[in-house]
Coordinates of C-alpha atoms in Angstrom, one line a residue:
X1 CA -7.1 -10.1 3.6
X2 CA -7.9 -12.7 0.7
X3 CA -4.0 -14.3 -0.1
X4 CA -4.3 -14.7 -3.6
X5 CA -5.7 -11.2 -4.0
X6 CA -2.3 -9.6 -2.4
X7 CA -0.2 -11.5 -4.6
X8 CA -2.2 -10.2 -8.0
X9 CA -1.7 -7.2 -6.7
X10 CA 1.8 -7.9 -6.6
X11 CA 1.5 -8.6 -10.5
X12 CA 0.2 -5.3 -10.9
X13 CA 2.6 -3.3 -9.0
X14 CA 4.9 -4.9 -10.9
X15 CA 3.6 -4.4 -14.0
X16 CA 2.8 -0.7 -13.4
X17 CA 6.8 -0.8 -12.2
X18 CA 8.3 -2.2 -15.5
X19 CA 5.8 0.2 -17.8
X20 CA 7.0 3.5 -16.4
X21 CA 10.3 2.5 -16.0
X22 CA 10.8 1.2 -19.7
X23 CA 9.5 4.4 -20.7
X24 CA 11.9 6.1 -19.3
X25 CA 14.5 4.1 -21.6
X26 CA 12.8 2.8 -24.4
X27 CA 12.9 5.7 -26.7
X28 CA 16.8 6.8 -27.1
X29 CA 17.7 3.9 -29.4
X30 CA 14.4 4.7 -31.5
X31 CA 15.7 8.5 -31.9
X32 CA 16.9 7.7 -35.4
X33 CA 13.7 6.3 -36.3
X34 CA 11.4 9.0 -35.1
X35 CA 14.1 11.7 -36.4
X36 CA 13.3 10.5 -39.8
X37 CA 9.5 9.6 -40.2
X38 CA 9.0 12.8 -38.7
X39 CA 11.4 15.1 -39.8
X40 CA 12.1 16.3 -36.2
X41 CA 14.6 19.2 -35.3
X42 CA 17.5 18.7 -33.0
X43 CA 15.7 20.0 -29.8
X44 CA 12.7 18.6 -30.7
X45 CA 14.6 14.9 -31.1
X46 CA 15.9 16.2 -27.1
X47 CA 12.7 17.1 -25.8
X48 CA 10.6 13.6 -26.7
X49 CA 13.5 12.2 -24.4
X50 CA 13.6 15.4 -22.1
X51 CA 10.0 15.8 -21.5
X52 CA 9.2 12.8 -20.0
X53 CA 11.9 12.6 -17.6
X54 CA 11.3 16.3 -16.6
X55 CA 7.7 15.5 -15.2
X56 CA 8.2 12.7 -14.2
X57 CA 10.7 13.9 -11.7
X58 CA 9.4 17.1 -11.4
X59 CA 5.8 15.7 -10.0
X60 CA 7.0 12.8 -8.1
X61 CA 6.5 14.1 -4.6
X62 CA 3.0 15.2 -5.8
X63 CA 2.2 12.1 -6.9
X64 CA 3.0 10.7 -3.6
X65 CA 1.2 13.5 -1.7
X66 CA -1.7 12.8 -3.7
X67 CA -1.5 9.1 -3.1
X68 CA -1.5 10.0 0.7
X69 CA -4.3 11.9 1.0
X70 CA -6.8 11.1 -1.6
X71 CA -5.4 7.2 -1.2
X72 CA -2.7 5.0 -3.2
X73 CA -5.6 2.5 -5.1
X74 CA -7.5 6.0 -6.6
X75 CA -4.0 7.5 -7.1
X76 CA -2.9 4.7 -9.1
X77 CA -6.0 3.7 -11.1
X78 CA -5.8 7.5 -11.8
X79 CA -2.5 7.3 -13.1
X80 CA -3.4 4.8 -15.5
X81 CA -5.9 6.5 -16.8
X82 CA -3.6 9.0 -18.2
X83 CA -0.4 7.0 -18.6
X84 CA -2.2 4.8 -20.9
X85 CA -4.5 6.7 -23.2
X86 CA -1.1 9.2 -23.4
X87 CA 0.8 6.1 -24.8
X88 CA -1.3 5.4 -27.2
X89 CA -1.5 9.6 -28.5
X90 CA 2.6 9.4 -28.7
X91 CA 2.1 5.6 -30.8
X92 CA 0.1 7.1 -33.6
X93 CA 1.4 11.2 -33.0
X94 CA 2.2 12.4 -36.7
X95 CA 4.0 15.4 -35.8
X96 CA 6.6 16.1 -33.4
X97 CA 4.6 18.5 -31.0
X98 CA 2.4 15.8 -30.7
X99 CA 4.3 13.3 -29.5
X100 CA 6.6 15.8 -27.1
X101 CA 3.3 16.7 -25.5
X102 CA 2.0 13.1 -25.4
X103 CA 5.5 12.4 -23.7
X104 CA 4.8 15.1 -21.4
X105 CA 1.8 13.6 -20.2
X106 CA 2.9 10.1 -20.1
X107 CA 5.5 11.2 -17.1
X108 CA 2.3 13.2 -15.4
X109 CA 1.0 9.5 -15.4
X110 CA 4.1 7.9 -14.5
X111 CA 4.5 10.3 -11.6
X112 CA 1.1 9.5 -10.0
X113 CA 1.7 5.7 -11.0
X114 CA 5.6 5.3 -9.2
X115 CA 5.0 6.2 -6.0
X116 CA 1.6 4.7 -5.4
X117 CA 2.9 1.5 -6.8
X118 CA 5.4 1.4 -4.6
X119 CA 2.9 2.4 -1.6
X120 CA 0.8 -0.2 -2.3
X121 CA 3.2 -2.9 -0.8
X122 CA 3.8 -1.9 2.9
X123 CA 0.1 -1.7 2.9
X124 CA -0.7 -4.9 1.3
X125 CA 1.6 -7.0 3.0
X126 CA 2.1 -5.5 6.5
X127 CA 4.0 -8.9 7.4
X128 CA 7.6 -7.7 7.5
X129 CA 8.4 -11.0 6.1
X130 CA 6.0 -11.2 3.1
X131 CA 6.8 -7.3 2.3
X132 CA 10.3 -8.0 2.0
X133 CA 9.9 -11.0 -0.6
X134 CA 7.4 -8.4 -2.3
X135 CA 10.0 -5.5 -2.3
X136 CA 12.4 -7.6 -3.3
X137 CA 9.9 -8.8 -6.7
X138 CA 9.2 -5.3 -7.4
X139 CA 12.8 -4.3 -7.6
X140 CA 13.5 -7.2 -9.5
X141 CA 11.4 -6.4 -12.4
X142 CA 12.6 -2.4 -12.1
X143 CA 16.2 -3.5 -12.6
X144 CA 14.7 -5.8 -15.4
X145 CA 13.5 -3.4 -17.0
X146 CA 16.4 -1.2 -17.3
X147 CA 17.6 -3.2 -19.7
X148 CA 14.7 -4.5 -21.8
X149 CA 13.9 -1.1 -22.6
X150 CA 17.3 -0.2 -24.9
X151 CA 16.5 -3.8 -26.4
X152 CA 12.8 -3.6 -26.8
X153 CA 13.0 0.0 -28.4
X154 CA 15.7 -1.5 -30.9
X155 CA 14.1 -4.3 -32.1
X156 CA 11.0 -2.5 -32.5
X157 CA 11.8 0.4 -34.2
X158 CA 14.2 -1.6 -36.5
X159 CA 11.8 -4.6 -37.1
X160 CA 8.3 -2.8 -37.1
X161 CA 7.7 0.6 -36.5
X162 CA 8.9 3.2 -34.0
X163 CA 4.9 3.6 -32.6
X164 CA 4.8 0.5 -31.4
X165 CA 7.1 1.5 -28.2
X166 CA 4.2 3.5 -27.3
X167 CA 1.5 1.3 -28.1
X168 CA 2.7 -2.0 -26.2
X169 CA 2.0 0.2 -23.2
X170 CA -1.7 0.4 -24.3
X171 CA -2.6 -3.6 -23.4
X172 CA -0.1 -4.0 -20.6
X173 CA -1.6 -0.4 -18.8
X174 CA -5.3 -2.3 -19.6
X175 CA -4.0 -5.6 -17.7
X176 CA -2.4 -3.7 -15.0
X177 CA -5.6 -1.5 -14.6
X178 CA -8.1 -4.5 -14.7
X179 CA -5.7 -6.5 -11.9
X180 CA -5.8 -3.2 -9.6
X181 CA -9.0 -3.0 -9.6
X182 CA -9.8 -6.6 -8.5
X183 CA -6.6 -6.9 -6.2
X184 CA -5.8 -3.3 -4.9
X185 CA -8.7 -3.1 -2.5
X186 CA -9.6 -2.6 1.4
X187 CA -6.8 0.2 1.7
X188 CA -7.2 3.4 3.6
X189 CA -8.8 6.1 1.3
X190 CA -6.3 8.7 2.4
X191 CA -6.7 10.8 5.6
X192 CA -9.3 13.0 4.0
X193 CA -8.7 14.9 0.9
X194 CA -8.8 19.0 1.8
X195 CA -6.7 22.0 0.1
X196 CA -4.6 21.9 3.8
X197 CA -3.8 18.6 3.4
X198 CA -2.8 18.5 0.1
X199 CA 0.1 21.1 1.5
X200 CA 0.0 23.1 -1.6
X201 CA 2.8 25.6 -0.6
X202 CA 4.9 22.4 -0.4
X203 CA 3.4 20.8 -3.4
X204 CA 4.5 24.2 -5.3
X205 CA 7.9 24.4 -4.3
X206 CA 8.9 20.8 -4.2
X207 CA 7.8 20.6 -7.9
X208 CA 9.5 24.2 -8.8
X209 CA 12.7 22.7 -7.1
X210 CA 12.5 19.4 -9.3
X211 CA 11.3 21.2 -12.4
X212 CA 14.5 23.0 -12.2
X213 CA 17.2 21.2 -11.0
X214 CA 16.2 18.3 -13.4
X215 CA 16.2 21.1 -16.6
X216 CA 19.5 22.3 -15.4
X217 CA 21.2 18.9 -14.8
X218 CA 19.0 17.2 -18.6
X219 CA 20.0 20.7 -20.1
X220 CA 23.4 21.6 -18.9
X221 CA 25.7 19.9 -21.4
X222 CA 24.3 21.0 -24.3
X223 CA 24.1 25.1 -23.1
X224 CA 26.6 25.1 -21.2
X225 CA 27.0 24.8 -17.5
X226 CA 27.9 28.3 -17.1
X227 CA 25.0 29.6 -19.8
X228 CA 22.4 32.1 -18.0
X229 CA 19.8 30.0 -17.8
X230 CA 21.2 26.8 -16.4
X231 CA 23.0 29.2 -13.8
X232 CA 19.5 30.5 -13.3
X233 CA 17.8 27.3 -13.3
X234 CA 19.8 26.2 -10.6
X235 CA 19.1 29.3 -8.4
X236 CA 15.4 28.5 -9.2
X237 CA 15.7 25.1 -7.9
X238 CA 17.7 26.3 -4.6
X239 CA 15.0 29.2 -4.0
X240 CA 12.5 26.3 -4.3
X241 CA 14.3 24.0 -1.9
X242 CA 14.5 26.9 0.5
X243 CA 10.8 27.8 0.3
X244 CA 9.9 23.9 0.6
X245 CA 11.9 24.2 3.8
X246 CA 9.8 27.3 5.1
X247 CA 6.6 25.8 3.9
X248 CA 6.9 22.4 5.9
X249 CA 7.7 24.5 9.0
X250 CA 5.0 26.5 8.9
X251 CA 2.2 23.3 7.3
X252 CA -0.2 22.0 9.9
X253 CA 0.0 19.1 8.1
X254 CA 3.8 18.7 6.2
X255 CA 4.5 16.0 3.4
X256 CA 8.0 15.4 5.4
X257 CA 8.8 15.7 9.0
X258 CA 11.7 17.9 8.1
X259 CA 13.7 16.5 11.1
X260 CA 13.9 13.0 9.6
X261 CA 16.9 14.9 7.6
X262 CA 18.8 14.5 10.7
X263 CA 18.2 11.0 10.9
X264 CA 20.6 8.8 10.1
X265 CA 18.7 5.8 8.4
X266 CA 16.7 7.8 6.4
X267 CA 19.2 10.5 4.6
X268 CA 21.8 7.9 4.9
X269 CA 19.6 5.6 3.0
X270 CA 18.4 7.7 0.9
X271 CA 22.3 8.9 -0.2
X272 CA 23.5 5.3 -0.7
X273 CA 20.3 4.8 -2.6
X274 CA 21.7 7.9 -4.9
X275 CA 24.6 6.7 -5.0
X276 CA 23.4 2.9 -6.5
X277 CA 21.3 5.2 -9.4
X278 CA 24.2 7.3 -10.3
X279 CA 26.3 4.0 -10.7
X280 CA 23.3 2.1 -12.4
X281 CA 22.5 4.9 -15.1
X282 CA 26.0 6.0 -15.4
X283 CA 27.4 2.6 -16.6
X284 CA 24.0 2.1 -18.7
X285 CA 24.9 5.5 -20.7
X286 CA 28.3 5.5 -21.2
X287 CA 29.3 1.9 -21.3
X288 CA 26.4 1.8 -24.2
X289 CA 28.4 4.3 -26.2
X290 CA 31.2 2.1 -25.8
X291 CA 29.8 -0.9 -26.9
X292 CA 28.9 1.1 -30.6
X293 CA 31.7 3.1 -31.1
X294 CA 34.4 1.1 -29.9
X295 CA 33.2 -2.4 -30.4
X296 CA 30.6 -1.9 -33.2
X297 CA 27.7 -2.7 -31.9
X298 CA 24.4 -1.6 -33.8
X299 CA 21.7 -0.4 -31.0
X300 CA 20.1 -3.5 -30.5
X301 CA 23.1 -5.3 -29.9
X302 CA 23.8 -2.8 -27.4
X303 CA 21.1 -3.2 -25.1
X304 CA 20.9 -6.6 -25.4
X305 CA 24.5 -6.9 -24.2
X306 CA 23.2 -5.3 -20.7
X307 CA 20.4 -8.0 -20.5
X308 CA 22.5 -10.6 -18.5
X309 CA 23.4 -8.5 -16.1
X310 CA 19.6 -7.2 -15.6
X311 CA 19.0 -10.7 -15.2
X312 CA 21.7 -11.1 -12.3
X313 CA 20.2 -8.1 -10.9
X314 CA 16.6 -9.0 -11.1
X315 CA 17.2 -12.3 -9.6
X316 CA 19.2 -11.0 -7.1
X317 CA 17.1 -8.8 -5.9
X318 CA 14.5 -10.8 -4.4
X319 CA 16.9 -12.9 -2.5
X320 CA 18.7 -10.2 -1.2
X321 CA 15.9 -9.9 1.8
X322 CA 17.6 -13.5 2.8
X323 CA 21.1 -12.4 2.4
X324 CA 20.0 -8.9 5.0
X325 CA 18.4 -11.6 7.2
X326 CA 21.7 -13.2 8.0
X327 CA 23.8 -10.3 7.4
X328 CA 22.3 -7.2 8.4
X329 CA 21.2 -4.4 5.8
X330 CA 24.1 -2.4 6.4
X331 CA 26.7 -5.2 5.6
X332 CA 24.7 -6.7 2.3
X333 CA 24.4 -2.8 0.8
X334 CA 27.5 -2.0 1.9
X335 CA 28.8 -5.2 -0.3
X336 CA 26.5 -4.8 -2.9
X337 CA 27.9 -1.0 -2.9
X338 CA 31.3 -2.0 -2.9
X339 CA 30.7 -4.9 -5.4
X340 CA 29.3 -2.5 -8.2
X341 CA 32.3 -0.4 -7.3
X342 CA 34.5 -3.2 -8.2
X343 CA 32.9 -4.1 -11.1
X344 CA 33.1 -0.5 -12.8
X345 CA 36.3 -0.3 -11.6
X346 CA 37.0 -3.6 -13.7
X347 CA 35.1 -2.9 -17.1
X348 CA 37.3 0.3 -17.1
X349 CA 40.3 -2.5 -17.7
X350 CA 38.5 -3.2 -20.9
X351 CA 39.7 -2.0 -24.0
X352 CA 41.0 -1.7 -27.0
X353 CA 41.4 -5.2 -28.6
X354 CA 39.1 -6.4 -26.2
X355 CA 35.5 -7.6 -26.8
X356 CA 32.0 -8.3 -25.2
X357 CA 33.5 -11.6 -23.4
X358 CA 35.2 -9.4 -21.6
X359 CA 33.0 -7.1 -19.9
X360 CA 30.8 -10.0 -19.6
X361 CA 31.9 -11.1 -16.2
X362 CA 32.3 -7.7 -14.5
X363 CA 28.6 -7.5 -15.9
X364 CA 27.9 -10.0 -14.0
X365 CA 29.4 -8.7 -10.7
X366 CA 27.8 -5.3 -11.2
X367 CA 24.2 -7.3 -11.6
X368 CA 24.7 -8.9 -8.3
X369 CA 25.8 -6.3 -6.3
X370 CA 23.0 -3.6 -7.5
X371 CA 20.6 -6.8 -6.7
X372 CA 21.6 -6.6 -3.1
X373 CA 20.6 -2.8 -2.6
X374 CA 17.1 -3.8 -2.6
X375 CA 16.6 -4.2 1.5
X376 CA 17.3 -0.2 1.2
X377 CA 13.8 0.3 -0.2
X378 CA 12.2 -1.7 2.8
X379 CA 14.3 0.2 5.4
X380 CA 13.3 3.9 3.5
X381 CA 9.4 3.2 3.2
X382 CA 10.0 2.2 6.9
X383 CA 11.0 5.5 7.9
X384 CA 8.2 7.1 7.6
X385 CA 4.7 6.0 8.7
X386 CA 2.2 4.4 7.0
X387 CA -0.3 7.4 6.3
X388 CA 3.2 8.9 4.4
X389 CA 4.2 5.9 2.4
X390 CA 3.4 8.0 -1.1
X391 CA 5.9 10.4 -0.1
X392 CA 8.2 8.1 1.3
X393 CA 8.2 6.3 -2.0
X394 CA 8.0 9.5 -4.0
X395 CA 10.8 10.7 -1.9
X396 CA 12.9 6.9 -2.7
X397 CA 12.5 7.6 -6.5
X398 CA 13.3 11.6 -6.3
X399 CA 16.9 10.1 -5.2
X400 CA 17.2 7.6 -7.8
X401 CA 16.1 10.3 -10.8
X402 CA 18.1 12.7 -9.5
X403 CA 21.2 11.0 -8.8
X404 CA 20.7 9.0 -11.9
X405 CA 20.7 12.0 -14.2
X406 CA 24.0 13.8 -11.9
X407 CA 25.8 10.2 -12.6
X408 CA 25.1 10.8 -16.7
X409 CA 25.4 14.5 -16.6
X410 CA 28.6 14.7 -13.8
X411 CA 30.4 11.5 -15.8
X412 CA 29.7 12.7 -18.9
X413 CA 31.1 16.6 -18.1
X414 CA 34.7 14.5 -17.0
X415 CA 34.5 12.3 -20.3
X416 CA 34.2 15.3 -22.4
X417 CA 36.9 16.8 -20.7
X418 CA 39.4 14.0 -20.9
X419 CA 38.1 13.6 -24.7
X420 CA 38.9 17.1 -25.3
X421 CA 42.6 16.9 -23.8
X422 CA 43.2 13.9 -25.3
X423 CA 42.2 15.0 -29.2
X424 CA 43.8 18.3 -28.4
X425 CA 47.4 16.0 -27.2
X426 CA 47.0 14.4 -30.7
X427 CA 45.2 11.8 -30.0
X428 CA 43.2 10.3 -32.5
X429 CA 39.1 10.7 -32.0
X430 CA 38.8 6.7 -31.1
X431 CA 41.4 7.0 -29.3
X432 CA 40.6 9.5 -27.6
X433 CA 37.3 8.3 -26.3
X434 CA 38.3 5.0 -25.1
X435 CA 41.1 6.8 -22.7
X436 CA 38.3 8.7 -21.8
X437 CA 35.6 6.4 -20.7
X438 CA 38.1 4.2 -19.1
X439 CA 39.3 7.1 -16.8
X440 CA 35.4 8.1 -16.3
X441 CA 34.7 4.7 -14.9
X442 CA 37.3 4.7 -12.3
X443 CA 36.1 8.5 -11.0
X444 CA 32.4 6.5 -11.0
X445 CA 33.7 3.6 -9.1
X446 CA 35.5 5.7 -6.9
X447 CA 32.2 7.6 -6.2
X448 CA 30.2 4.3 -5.7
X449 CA 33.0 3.0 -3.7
X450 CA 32.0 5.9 -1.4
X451 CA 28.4 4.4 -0.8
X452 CA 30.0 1.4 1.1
X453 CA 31.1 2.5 4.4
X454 CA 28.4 5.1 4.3
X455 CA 25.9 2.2 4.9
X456 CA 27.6 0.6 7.1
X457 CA 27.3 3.9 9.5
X458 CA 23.6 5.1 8.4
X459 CA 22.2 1.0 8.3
X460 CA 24.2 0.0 11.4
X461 CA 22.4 -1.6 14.1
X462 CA 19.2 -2.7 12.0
X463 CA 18.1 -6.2 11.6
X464 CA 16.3 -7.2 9.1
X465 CA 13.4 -9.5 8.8
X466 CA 13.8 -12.8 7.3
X467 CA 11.8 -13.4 4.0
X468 CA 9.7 -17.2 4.3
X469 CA 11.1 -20.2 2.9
X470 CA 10.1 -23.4 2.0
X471 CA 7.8 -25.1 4.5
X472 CA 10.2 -26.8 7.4
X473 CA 13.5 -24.5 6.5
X474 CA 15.2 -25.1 9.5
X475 CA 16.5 -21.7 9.5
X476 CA 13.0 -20.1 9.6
X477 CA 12.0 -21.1 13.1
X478 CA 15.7 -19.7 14.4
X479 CA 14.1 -16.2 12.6
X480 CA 10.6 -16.2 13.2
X481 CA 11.5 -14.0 17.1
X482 CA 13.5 -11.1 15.1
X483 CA 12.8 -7.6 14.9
X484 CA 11.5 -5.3 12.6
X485 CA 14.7 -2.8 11.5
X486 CA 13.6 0.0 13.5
X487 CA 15.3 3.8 12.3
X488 CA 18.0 4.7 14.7
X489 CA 18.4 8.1 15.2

């Protein structure tokens, strides 16, 4: 395969990556913005958030499914055809239900994009060395994007105009498209498209199951937890787990070799995978609210306080394949765990009095340690074989969503709590909310903290192929004879 060619497709992966990703960010510090050009409602304000985010997770096994059967380079050019038209309908939408719907459809996009970007690289790069460097990229420029996308939606909607959040999605889904086509080429065309292979049964219930449990955990706060229909939304989603379960047992052809759940690499991955998400979007929410209503920060200011440690993160990342190659996967996540647990554990020490300075450096720590969780991804698409790498990725980013929307919905149920207790004590409202967050982020880093010497049973005994260096590294040569991490059972 032509060299240059896998590296554009790199760039495109990448740039399919950071597009659906800042999407799922981009909007919330734009809210105010939309809420007034368009005189939205209060629910209608939740659901241009909400809608996209309940797709998106809801089809992400079907996008993967898809992208194994009917092949990842059709899967993805198809998922840019209506990710990107989609962003420009929400850009110029003149009316709420406009926009909802066009946010709706953006995540049907996104969920056909995700997992068959993300598929593309094991079959691109089949050198374990080169795929590791390209994971490594690709997660760069996610974790990158976690933080542009609070800072790009602020400056836009302050400096231009709320649309153009959309829109910017219009050229960059063009590019991406144009570089797939040229670049994402000489793949397998999936294993034969048929109604049996598709596995609708599965298809059904995976996405009733996601549909549900993502409502229930997005809607939860704001009905109530023990409201009928989040109690019933979570019954729907464990009667569609259940029936997902019978479905794969009884499918000549099943998305997911249901005894891979008893395999310790994969659901052990997968967990400490959760458990970097709930960390990652946790901090992102709540330390955000912190930084306007205790320090004063206006929205912009907020997300462009999380922009270093992005950075940290995003170049970390890439080099993390290195660190595994000395280390072993299960040490470097279980440090990189344990580091982000640390560094939660230390912004909760900030506080009153206090100011950005100081968070700075546990910002920092946080960055580097959520950098070295990349060799996960390597050792979860490896799981599987190559024929499933859609649903292995789909599967990858169905833990991250999920566990990234428990860490907002479970932290945010305990900082409420404490909040309540603390105005009810006579605490003043300020007050009240800084003891609050600051007890929060020591349940989260205790909850992180769990992720480290869970990797270091589920990862142990893998080694981890070295990512190429310079030309004459003397180090490379001492490499070249390891093996591939192979799941242990």
């Amino acid at each position: 395969m032509n060299d240059s060619r896998r590296w554009i497709a790199l760039v495109a992966v990448a740039l399919a990556t950071f597009m659906t990703y800042l999407d799922n960010n981009v909007v919330n510090v734009a809210l105010p913005s939309i809420q007034r050009d368009l005189g939205l409602t209060l629910s209608g304000l939740e659901w241009i958030v909400s809608g996209y985010i309940l797709v998106f997770a809801g089809l992400l096994l079907v996008g993967g499914r898809l992208a194994d059967v009917f092949g990842v380079r059709r899967t993805l050019l198809a998922g840019l055809a209506v990710f990107t038209p989609s962003s420009l309908a929400a850009g110029l939408a003149g009316s709420q239900e406009v926009l909802i719907a066009a946010r709706a459809v953006q995540g049907v996009g996104a969920a056909l994009v995700t997992p068959a970007a993300l598929a593309v690289l094991p079959a691109m790069f089949p050198d374990p060395r080169e795929r590791t460097l390209a994971v490594g990229v690709w997660g760069g420029v996610g974790a990158l994007a976690l933080a542009v996308g609070p800072f790009t939606g602020g400056v836009l909607s302050e400096q231009a105009h709320w649309g153009w959040i959309f829109l910017i999605n219009v050229p960059i889904g063009a590019v991406t498209a144009a570089l797939a086509l040229v670049s994402v080429r000489g793949l397998p065309a999936g294993g034969g498209a048929s109604w049996r292979r598709l596995d609708p049964a599965g298809l059904a219930a995976s996405a009733t199951a996601l549909f549900a449990l993502t409502f229930a955990l997005i809607e939860g706060e704001s009905r109530g937890w023990t409201s009928a229909v989040i109690l019933g939304s979570f019954a729907v989603a464990a009667l569609g787990a259940a029936l997902f379960v019978l479905a794969e047992r009884r499918a000549a052809d099943p998305m997911i070799d249901l005894s891979l759940g008893r395999d310790r690499v994969f659901a052990g991955g997968l967990a400490a995978m959760g458990l970097w998400a709930f960390g990652i979007f946790g901090v992102y929410f709540f330390t955000a609210l912190y930084l306007q209503n205790s320090l004063g920060f206006t929205p912009t200011e907020s997300g462009a306080g999380f922009i270093p440690m992005a950075l940290v993160m995003a170049v970390a990342a890439p080099l993390s394949g290195r660190v595994a190659a000395r280390l072993g996967p299960a040490v470097t996540v279980a440090a990189g765990l344990a580091l982000m647990a640390v560094a939660v554990g230390g912004v909760s020490t900030v506080g009153a009095g206090d100011g950005y300075l100081d968070l700075l450096p546990w910002f920092l720590l946080f960055g580097l340690g959520g950098g070295l969780l990349l060799p996960l991804t390597d050792v979860i698409l490896g799981v599987l074989p190559p024929d499933r790498a859609g649903v292995a990725s789909g599967t990858l980013n169905v833990s991250r969503e999920v566990f990234g929307l428990l860490g907002i919905t479970v932290l945010g149920a305990v900082l409420n709590s404490r909040q309540s207790d603390g105005v009810h004590d006579g605490l003043a409202p300020p007050v009240a909310f800084l003891d609050a967050y600051q007890f929060t982020l020591v349940v989260g880093a205790l909850i992180v903290a769990v992720g480290a010497p869970l990797s270091l049973w589920a990862l142990r005994g893998l080694r981890a192929v070295p990512v190429p260096g310079p030309a004459g590294d003397p180090g490379q040569a001492e490499d070249a004879d390891r093996p591939v991490p192979q799941p242990a059972s």
